[in-house]
mmCIF file of C-alpha atoms in Angstrom:
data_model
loop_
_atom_site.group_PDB
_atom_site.id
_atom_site.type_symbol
_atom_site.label_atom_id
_atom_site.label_comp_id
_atom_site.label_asym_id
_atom_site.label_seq_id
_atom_site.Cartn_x
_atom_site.Cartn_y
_atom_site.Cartn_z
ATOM 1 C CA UNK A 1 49.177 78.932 153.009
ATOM 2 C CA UNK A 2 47.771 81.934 153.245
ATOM 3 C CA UNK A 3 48.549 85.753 153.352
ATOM 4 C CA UNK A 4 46.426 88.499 154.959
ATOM 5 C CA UNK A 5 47.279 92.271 155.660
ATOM 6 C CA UNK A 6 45.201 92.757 158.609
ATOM 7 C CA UNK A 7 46.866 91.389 161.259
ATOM 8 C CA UNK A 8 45.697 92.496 165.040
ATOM 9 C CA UNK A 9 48.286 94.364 166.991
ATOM 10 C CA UNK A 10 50.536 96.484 164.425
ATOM 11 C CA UNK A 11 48.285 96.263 161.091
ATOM 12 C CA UNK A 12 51.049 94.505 159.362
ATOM 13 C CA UNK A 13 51.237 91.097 157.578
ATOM 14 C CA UNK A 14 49.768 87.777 158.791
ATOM 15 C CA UNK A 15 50.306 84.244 157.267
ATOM 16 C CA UNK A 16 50.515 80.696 157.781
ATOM 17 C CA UNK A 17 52.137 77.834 155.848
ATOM 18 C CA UNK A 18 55.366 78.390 153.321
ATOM 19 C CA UNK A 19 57.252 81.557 153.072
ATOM 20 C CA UNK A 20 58.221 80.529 149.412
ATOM 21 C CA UNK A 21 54.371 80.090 148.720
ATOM 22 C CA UNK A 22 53.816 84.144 149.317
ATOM 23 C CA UNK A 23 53.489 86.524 146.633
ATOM 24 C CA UNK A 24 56.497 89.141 145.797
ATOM 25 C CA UNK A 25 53.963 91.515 147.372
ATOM 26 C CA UNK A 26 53.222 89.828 150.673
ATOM 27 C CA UNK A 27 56.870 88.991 150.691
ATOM 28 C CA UNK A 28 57.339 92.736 150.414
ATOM 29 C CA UNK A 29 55.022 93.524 153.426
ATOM 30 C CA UNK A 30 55.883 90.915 155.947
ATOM 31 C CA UNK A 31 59.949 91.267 155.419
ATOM 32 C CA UNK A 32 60.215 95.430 155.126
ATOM 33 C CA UNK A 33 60.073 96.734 158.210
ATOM 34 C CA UNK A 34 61.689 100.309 158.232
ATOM 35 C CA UNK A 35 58.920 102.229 157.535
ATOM 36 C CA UNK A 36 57.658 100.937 160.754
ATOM 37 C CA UNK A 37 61.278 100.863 162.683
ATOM 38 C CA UNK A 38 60.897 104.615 163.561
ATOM 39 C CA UNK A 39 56.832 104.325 164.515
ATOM 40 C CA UNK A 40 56.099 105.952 167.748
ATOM 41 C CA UNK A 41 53.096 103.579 168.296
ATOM 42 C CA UNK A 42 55.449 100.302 167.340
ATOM 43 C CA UNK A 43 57.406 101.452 169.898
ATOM 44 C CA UNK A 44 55.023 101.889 172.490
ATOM 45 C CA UNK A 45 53.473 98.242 171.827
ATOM 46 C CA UNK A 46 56.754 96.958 172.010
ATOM 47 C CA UNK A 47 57.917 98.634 175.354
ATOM 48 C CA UNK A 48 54.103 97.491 176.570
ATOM 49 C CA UNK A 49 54.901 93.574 175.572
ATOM 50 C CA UNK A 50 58.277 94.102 177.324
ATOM 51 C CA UNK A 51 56.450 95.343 180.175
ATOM 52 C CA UNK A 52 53.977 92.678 180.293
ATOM 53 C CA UNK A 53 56.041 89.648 180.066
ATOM 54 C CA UNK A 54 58.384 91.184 182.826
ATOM 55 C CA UNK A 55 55.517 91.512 185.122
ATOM 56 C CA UNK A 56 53.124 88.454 184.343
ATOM 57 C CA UNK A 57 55.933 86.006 183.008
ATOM 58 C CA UNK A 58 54.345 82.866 181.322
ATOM 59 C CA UNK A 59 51.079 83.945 182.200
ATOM 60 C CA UNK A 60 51.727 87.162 180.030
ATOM 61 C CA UNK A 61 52.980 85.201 177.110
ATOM 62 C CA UNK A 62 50.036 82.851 177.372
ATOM 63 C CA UNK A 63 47.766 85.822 176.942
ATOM 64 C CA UNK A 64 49.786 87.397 173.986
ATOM 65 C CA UNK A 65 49.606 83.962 172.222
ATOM 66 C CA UNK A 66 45.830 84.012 172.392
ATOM 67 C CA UNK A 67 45.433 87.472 171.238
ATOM 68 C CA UNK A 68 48.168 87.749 168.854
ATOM 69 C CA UNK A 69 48.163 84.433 167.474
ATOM 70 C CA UNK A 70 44.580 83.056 168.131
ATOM 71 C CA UNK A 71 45.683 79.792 169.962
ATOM 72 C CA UNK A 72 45.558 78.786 173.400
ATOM 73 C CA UNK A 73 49.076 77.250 174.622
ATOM 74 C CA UNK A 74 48.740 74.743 176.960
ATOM 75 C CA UNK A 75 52.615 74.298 177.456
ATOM 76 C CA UNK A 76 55.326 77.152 176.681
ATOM 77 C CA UNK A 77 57.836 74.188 176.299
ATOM 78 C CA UNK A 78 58.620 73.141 172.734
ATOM 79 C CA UNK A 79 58.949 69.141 172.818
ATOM 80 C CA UNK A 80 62.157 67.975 172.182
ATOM 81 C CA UNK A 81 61.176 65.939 169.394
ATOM 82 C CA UNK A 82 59.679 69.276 167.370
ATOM 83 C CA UNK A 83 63.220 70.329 168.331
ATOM 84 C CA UNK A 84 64.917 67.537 166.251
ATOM 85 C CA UNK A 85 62.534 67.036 163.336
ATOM 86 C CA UNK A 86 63.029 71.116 162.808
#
């Protein structure tokens, strides 16, 4: 697990693994979201995702997992077993 403040697109919070396994002050970062709720610029990214998913469909969302996420998706389909074991 880890925690790391400098994500990519919004400068907010980061993190793989466990939830529980965060500290009070990542929890803190990744869960409070008003200070940003109001953010001209959040707003903007958001309307620009919007934008972008309406226009380029999976191919858009393909490209947003790669730079937001750092992974390449091969399929957007989750498999029906991840379905059940979650």
């Amino acid at each position: 697990m880890s925690a790391n403040t400098g994500a990519r697109a919004f400068g907010g919070v980061r993190w793989s693994g466990a939830v529980a396994a965060l500290t009070a002050d990542a929890k803190r970062s990744l869960f409070e979201r008003t200070s940003s709720a109001n953010d001209a610029a959040v707003r903007a990214r958001t309307m620009s995702i919007v934008a972008d998913v309406r226009n380029g469909g999976d191919d858009a969302l393909r490209a947003m997992a790669l730079e937001l996420d750092g992974v390449a998706l091969t399929s957007l389909e989750v498999p029906a077993a991840a379905c059940a074991a979650a």
